[in-house]
Short mmCIF file of C-alpha atoms in Angstrom, two decimals:
data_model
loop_
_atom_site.label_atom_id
_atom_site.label_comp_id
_atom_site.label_asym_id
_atom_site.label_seq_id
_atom_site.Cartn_x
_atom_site.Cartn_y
_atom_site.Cartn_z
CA UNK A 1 1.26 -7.97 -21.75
CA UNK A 2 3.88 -8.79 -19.21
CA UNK A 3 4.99 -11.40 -19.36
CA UNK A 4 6.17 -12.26 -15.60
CA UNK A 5 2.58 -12.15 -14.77
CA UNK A 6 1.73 -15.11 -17.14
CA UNK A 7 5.20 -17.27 -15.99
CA UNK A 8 3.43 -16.91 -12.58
CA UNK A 9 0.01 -18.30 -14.16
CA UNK A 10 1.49 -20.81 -15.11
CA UNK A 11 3.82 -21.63 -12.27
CA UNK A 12 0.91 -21.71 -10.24
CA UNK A 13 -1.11 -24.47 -12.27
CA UNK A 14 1.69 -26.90 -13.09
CA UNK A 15 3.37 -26.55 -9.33
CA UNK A 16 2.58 -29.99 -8.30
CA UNK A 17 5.28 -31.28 -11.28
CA UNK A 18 8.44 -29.71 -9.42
CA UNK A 19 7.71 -31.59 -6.32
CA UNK A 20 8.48 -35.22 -6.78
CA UNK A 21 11.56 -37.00 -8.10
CA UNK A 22 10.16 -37.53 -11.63
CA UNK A 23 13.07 -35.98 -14.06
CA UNK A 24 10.54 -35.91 -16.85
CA UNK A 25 8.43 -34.10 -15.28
CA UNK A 26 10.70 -31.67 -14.09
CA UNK A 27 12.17 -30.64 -17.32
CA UNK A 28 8.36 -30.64 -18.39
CA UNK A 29 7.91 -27.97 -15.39
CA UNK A 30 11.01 -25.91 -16.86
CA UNK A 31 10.31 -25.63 -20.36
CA UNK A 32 6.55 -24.41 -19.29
CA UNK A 33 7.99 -21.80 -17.06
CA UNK A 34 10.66 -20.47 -19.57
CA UNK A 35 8.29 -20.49 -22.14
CA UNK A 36 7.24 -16.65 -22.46
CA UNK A 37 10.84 -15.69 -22.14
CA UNK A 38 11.54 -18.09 -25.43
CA UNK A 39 13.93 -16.27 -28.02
CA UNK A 40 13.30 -17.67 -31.18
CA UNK A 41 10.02 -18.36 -33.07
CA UNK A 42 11.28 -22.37 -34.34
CA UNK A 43 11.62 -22.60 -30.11
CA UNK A 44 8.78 -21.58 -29.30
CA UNK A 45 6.49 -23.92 -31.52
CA UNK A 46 8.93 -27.01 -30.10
CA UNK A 47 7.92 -26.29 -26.75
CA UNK A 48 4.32 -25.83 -27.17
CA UNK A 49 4.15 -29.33 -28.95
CA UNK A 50 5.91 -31.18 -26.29
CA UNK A 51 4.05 -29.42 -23.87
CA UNK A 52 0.58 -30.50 -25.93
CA UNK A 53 1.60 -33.97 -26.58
CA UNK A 54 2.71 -34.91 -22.80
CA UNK A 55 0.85 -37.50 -20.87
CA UNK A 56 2.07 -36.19 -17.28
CA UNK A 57 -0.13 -32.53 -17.29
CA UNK A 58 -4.31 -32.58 -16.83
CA UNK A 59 -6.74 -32.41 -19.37
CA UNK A 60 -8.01 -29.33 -17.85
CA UNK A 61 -4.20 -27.74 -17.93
CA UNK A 62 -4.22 -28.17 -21.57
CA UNK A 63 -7.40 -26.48 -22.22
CA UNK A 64 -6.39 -23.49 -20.00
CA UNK A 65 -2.97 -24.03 -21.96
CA UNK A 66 -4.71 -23.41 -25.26
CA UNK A 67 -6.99 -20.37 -24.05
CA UNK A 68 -3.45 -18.61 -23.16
CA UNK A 69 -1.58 -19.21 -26.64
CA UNK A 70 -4.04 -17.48 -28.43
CA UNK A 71 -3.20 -14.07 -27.00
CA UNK A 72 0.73 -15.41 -27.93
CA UNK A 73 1.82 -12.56 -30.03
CA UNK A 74 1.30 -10.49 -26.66
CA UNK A 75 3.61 -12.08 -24.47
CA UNK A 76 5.92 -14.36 -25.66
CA UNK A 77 9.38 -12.70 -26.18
CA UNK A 78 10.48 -13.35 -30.44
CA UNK A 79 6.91 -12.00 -31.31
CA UNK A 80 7.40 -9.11 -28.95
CA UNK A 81 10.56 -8.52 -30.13
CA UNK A 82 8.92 -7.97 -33.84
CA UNK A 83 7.95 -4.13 -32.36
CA UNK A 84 10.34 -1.49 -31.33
CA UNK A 85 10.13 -2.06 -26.86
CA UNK A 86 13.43 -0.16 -25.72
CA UNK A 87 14.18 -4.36 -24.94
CA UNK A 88 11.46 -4.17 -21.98
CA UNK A 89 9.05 -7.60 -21.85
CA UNK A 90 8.03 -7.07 -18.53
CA UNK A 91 6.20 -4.53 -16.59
CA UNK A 92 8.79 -4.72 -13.68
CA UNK A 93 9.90 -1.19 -14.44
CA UNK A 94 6.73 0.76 -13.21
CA UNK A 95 7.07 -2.33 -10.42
CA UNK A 96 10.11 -0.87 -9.12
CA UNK A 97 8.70 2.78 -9.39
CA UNK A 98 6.01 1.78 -6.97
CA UNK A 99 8.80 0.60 -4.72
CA UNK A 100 9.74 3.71 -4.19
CA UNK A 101 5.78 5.32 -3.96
CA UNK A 102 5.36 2.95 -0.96
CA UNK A 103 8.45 4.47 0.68
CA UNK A 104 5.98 7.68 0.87
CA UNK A 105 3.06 7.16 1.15
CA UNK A 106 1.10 4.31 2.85
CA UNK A 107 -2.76 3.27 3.43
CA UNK A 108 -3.29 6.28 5.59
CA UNK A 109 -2.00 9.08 3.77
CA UNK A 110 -3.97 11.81 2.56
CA UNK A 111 -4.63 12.99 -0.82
CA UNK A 112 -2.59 15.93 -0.60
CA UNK A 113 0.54 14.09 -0.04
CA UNK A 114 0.30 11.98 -3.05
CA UNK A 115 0.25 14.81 -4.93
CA UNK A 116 3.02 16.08 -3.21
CA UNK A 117 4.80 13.23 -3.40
CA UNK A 118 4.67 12.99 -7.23
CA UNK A 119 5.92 16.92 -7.22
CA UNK A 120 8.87 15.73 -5.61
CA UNK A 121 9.62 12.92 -7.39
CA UNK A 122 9.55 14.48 -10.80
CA UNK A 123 11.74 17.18 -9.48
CA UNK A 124 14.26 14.33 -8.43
CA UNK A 125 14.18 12.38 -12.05
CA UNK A 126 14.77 16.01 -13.93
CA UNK A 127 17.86 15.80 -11.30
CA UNK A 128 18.90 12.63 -11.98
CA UNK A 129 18.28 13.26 -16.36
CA UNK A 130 20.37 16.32 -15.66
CA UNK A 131 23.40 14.61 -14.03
CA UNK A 132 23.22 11.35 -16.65
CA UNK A 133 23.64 14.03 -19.42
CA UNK A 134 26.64 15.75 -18.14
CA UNK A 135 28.22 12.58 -17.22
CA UNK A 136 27.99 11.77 -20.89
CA UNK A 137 28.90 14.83 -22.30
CA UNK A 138 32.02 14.52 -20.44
CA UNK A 139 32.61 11.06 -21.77
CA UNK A 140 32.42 12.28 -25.20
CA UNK A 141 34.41 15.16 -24.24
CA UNK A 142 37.58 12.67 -22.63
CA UNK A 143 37.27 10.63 -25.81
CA UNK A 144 38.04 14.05 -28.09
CA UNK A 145 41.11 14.47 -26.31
CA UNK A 146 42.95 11.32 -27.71
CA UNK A 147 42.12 12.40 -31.61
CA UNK A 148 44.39 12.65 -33.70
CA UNK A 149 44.11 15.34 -35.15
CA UNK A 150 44.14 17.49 -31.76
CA UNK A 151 47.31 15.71 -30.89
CA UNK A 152 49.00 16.91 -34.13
CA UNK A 153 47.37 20.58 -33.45
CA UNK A 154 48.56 20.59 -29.96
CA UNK A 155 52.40 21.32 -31.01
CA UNK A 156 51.76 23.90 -33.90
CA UNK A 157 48.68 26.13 -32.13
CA UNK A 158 47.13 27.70 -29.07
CA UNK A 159 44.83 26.70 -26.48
CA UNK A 160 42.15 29.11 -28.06
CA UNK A 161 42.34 27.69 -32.10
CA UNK A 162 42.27 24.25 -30.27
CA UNK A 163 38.73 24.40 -28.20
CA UNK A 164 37.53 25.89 -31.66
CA UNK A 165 38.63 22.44 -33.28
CA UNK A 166 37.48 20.46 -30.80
CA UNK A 167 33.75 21.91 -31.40
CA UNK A 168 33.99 21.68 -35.07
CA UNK A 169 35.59 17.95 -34.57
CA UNK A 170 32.77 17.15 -32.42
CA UNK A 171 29.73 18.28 -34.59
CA UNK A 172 31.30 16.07 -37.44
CA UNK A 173 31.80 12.86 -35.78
CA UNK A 174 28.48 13.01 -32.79
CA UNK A 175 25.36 13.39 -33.17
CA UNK A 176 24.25 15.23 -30.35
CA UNK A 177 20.95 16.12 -29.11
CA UNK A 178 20.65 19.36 -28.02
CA UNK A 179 17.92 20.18 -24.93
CA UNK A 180 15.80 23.84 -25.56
CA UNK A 181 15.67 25.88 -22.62
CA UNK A 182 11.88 26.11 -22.56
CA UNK A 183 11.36 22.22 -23.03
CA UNK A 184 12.45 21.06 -19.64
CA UNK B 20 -8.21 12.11 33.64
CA UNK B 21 -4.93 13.91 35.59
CA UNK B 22 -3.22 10.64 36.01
CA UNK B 23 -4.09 9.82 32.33
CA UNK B 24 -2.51 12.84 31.28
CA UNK B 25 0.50 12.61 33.41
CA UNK B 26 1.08 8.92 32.12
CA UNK B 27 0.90 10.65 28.77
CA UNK B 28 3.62 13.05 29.21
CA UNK B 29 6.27 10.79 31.20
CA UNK B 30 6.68 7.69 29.07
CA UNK B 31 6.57 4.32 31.09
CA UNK B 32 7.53 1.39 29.53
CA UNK B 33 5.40 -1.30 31.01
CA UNK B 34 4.05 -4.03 29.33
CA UNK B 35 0.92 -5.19 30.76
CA UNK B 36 -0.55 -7.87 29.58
CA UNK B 37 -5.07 -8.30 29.72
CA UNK B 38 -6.93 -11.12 31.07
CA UNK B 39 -10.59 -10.80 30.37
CA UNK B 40 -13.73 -12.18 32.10
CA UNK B 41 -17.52 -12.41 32.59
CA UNK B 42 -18.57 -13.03 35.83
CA UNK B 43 -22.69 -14.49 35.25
CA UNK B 44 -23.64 -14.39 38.56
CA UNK B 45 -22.54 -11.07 40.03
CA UNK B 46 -23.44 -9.88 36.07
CA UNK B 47 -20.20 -7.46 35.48
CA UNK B 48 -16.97 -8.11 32.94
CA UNK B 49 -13.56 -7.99 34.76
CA UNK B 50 -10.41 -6.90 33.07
CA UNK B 51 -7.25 -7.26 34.68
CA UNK B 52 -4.43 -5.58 33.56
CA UNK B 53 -0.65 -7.17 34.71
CA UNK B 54 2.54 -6.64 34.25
CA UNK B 55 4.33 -8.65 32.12
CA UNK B 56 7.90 -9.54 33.51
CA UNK B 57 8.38 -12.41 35.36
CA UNK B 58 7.83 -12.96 39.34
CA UNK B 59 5.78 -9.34 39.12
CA UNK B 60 2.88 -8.86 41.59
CA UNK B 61 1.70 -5.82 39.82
CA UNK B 62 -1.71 -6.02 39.07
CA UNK B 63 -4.97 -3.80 38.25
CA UNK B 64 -8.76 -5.10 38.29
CA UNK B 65 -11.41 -2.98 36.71
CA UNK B 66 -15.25 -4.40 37.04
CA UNK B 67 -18.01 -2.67 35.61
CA UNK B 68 -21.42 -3.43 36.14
CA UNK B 69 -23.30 -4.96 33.03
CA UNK B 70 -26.61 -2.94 33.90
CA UNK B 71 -25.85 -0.04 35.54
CA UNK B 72 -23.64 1.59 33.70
CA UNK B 73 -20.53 0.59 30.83
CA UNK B 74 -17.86 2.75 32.65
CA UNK B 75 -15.56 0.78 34.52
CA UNK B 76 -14.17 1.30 38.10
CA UNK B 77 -10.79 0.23 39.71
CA UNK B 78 -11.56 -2.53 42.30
CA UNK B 79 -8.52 -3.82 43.25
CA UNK B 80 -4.48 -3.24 42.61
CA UNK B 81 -1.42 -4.11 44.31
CA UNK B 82 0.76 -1.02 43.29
CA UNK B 83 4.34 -2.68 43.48
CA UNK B 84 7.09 -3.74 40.60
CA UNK B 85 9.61 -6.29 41.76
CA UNK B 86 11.67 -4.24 39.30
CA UNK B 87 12.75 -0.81 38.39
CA UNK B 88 10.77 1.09 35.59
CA UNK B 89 12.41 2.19 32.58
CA UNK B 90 11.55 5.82 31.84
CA UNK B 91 11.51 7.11 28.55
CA UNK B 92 11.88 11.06 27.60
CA UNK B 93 8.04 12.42 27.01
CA UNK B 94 6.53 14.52 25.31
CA UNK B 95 7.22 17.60 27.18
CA UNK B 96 10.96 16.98 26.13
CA UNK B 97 10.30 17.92 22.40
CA UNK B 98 11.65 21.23 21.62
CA UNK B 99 10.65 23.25 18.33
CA UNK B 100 14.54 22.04 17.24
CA UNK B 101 13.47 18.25 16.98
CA UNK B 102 10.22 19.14 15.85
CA UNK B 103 11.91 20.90 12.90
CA UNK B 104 14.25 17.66 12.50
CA UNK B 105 10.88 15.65 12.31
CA UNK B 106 9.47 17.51 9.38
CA UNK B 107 13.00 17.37 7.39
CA UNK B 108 12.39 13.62 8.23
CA UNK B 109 9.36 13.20 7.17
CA UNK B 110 9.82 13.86 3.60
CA UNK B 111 12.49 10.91 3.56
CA UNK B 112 10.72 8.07 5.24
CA UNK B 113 7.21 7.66 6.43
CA UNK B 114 8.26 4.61 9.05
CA UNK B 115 8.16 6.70 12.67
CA UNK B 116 10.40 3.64 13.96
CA UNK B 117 13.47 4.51 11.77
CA UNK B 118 12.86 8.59 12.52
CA UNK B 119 12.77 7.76 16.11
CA UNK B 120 15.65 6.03 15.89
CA UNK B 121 17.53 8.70 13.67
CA UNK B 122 16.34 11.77 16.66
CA UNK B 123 17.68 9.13 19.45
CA UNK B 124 20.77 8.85 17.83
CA UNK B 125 20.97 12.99 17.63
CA UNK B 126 19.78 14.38 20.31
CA UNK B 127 21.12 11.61 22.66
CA UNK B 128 17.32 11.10 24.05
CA UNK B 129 15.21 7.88 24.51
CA UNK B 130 12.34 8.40 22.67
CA UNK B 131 9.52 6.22 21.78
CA UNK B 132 8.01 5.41 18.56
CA UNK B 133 4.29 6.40 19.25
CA UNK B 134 5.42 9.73 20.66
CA UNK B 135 7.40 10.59 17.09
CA UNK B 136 4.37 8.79 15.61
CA UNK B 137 1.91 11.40 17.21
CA UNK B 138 4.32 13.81 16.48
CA UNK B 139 3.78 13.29 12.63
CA UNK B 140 0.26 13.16 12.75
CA UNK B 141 0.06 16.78 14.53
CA UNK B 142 2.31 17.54 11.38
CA UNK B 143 0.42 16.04 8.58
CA UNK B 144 -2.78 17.48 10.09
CA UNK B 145 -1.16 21.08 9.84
CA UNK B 146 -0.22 20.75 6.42
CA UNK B 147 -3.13 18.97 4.86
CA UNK B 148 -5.78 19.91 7.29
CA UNK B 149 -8.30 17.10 9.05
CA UNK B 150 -8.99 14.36 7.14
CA UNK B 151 -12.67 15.74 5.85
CA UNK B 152 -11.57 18.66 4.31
CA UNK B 153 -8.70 16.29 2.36
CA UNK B 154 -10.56 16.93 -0.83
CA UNK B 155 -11.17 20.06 -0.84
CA UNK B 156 -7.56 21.42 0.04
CA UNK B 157 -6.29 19.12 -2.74
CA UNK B 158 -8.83 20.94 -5.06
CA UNK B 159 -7.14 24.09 -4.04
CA UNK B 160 -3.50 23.12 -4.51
CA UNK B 161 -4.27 21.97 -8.01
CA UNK B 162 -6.40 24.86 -8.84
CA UNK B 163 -3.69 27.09 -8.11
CA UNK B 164 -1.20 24.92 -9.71
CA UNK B 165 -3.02 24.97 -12.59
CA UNK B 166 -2.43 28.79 -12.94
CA UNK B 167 1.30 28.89 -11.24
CA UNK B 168 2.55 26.17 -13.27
CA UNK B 169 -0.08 25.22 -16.23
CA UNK B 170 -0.32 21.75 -15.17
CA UNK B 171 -3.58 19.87 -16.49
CA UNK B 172 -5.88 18.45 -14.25
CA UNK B 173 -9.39 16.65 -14.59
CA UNK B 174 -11.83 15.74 -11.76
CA UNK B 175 -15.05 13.19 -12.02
CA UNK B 176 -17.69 14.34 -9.36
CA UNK B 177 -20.92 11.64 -8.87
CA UNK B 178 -24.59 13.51 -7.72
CA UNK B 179 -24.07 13.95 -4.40
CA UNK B 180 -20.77 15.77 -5.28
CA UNK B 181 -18.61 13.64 -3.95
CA UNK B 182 -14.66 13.54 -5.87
CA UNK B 183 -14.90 10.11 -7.83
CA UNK B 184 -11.62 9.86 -9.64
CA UNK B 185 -9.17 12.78 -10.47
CA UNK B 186 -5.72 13.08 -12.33
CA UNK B 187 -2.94 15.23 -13.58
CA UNK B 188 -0.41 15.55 -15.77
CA UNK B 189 2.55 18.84 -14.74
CA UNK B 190 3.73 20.49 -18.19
CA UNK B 191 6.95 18.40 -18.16
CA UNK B 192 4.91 15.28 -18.16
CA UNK B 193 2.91 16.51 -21.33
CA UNK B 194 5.95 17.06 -23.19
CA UNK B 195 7.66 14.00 -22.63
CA UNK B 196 4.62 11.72 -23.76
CA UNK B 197 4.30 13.05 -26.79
CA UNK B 198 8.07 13.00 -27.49
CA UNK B 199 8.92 9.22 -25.83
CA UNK B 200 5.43 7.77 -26.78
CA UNK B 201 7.12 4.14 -28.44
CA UNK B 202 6.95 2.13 -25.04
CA UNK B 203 4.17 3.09 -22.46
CA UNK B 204 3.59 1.01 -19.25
CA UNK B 205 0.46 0.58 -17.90
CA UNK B 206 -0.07 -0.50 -14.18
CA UNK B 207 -2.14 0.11 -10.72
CA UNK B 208 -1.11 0.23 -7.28
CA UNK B 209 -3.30 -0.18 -4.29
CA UNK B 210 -2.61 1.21 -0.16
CA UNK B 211 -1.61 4.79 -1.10
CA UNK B 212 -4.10 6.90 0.36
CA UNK B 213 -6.57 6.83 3.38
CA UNK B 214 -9.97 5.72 0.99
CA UNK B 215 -8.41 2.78 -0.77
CA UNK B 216 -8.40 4.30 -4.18
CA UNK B 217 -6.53 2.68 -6.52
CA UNK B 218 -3.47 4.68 -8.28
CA UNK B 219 -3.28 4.36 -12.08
CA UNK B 220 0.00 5.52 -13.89
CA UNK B 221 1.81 5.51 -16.95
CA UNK B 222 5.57 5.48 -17.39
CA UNK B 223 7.67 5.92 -20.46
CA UNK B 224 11.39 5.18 -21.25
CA UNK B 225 13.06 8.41 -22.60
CA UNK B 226 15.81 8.99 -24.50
CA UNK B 227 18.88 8.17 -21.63
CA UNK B 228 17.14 4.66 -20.82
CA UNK B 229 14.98 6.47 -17.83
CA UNK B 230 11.67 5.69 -16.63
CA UNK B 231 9.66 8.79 -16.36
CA UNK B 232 6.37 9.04 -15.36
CA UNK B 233 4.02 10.77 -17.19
CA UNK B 234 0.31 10.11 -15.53
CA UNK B 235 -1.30 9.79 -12.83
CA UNK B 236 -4.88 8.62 -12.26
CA UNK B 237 -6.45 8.25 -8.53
CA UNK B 238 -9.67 6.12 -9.83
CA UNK B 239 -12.79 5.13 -7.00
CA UNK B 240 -12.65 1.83 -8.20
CA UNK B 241 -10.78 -0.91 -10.51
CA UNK B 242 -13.46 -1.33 -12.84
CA UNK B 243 -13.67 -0.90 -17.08
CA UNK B 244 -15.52 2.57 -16.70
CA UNK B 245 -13.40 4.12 -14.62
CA UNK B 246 -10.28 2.96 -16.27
CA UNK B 247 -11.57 4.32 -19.53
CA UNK B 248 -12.47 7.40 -18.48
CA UNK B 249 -8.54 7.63 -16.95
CA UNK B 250 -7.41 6.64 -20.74
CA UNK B 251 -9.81 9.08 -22.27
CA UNK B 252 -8.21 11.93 -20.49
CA UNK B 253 -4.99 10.94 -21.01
CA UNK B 254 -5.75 10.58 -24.96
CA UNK B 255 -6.91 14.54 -24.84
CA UNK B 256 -3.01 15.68 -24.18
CA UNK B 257 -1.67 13.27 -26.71
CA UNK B 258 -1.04 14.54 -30.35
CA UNK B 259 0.85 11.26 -31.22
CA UNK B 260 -0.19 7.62 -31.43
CA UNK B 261 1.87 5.50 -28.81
CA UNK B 262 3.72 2.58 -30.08
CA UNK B 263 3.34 -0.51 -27.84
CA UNK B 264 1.79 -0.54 -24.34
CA UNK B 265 2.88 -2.66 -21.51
CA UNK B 266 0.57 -3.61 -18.76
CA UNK B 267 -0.10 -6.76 -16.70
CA UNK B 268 -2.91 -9.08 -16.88
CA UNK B 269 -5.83 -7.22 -15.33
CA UNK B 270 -9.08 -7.73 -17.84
CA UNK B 271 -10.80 -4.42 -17.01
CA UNK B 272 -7.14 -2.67 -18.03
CA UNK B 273 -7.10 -4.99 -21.12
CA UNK B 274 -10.78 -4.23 -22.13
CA UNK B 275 -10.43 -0.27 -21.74
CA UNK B 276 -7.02 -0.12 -23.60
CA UNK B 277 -8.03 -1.72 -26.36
CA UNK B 278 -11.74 0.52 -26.51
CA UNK B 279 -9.58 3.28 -26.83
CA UNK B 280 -7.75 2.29 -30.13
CA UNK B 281 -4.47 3.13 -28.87
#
């Protein structure tokens, strides 16, 4: 689950604690916000304690409170972390995809054009993969020249026995995925 | 209907501003139409009859500005040149303010936003066809796709064979689930299309730290069925078991995701 969506829940419920000049309940209002993003397990149980044992919140806060941490291994961050996520918690990435839908299309657009709209947009991210790989290629590529074993070469052989050592040098130190012509 | 037209084609840029009333014992409405900058006399008073007839008939005016009218280029300034520009525009923004502004800006002309607006319409009408035969054109363009470029495609008709909910999935989109199937996310948007379907799709990370999408579901309503029938179809081009899926709080989402054993 994302887990902006539940800081938001939450934010919304306990908004009245931000408001007054009560430094208690302030730092009450902080630790409840932060809590999904919370990095360590030992954290974690700390804050849902102190959030538990506090006088300041409503009885009917707490039961809501309790109805939410039983679904905690889906949000909060150290038990998402447990599963490989590329290091995404939220959903904000298909959030900003739809950012760029809406510069499209808009309530009165036919069908057609969303499906037209998709065609182009897949043709622009095989674009975009296509560049990102070169560039990296070419990073790798830079960093081979500075070896030291080509700068030893350089003095004793030709261009030609040199671009042949450079491959060889390359398949031994990177491993390198290589794209088949019929995949993309 | 000549004047009508005529205002149509040479663009004034009045703002008038309505005053409506309901006169009970002569029994008509009166709308008066005046001209918004200050110290202006211009006026127009239409009465119609609440009995006779609904049509309404000019009754009074006084014909004068205290000030000079701005005029804007019309429509019979458009040549098949900025009509070209339009369409190149079009698939860049969809705001007819900023494209306006853009064709000003070129051409050196003073154009107004609803003219570029009706402009696009005429456009998107040629290219998709009137809005009742949406469907079916869309049926076509897939169909054919389907045979041009092997993309996979499922429709959901109800009884009176209406289109429900339909998605697709091109080739490239097949291949890249089932190779980048560890992190899927899972969300809905609403306001992309002219019957308020909402727009289901899946997005997953590949191997350069991309988003990619690789679904796309246009469902008749937000509710568990139709969800699961957009995860069902989905499931038929998978050959792998996703890792972990993302999506936000929505219980119908929750409920059909978790039917599906995925």
């Amino acid at each position: 689950m994302c887990a902006w969506h539940i800081e938001q829940k939450l934010k919304k419920k306990v908004f009245y604690l931000n408001k007054g000049k009560n430094e208690e309940a302030k730092s009450l209002y902080k630790t409840i916000t932060s809590l999904p993003y919370c990095e360590y397990n030992d954290a974690f149980l700390e804050n849902q304690t102190k959030i538990l044992k506090s006088k300041v919140l409503s009885e009917n806060f707490i039961d809501y409170f309790k109805e939410v941490i039983k679904s905690k291994k889906l949000w909060v961050k150290c038990y998402v972390k447990s599963y490989f996520t590329c290091g995404t918690v939220t959903s904000s990435r298909i959030e900003s995809k739809h950012r760029v839908l809406k510069e499209y299309l808009d309530g009165n657009s036919r069908l057609g054009e969303v499906y037209a709209c998709f065609k182009e947009l897949e043709e622009s991210e095989i674009k975009t993969f296509l560049e990102e790989e070169d560039k990296i290629s070419r990073r790798q590529s830079a960093s081979l020249d500075k070896h030291d074993l080509i700068n030893k070469a350089k003095d004793i052989y030709s261009d030609y026995v040199i671009q042949i050592l450079k491959g060889h040098i390359f398949q031994a130190i990177h491993y390198n995925v290589k794209t088949e012509n019929n995949y993309w | 209907m000549k004047i009508r037209e005529w205002a149509c084609l040479h663009d004034f840029r009045v703002v008038l501003g309505t005053r409506e009333q309901f006169l009970k014992s002569e029994n008509t409405k009166v709308t008066v139409l005046e001209c918004s900058s200050k110290g202006c006399e211009f006026y127009l008073d239409f009465r119609s009859n609440h009995e006779t007839s609904n049509k309404y008939k000019l009754s009074k005016s006084y014909n004068k500005h205290n000030h000079e009218l701005k005029l804007g280029n019309g429509a019979l300034e458009i040549t098949s040149e900025i009509l070209e520009t339009i369409k190149v525009l079009r698939c860049i923004t969809n705001d007819p303010g900023k494209i306006a502004k853009n064709i000003n800006q070129k051409f050196q002309k003073n154009f107004d936003t609803h003219i570029i607006r009706y402009q696009l319409l005429k456009a998107k009408n040629e290219d998709y066809g009137s809005p009742a035969q949406d469907a079916h054109k869309l049926m076509e363009i897939l169909e054919k796709d389907k045979q041009k470029r092997s993309i996979f495609f499922e429709k959901c008709l109800s009884r009176e064979n209406k289109l429900e909910n339909f998605c697709f999935m091109s080739k490239r989109m097949i291949t890249l689930a089932n190779k980048f199937s560890d992190v899927l996310i899972v969300d809905t948007t609403f306001k992309t299309n002219r019957f308020g379907m909402p727009l289901l799709d899946i997005i997953c990370i590949n191997n350069l730290g991309k988003s990619c999408t690789i679904f796309v579901a246009l469902l008749s309503n937000s509710k568990y069925e139709s969800f699961k029938w957009a995860f069902e179809e989905f499931k038929k081009n998978l050959q792998v078991i996703p890792g972990v899926i993302f999506s936000d709080e929505e219980e119908a989402l929750r409920k059909s995701k978790l039917t599906n054993n995925t």
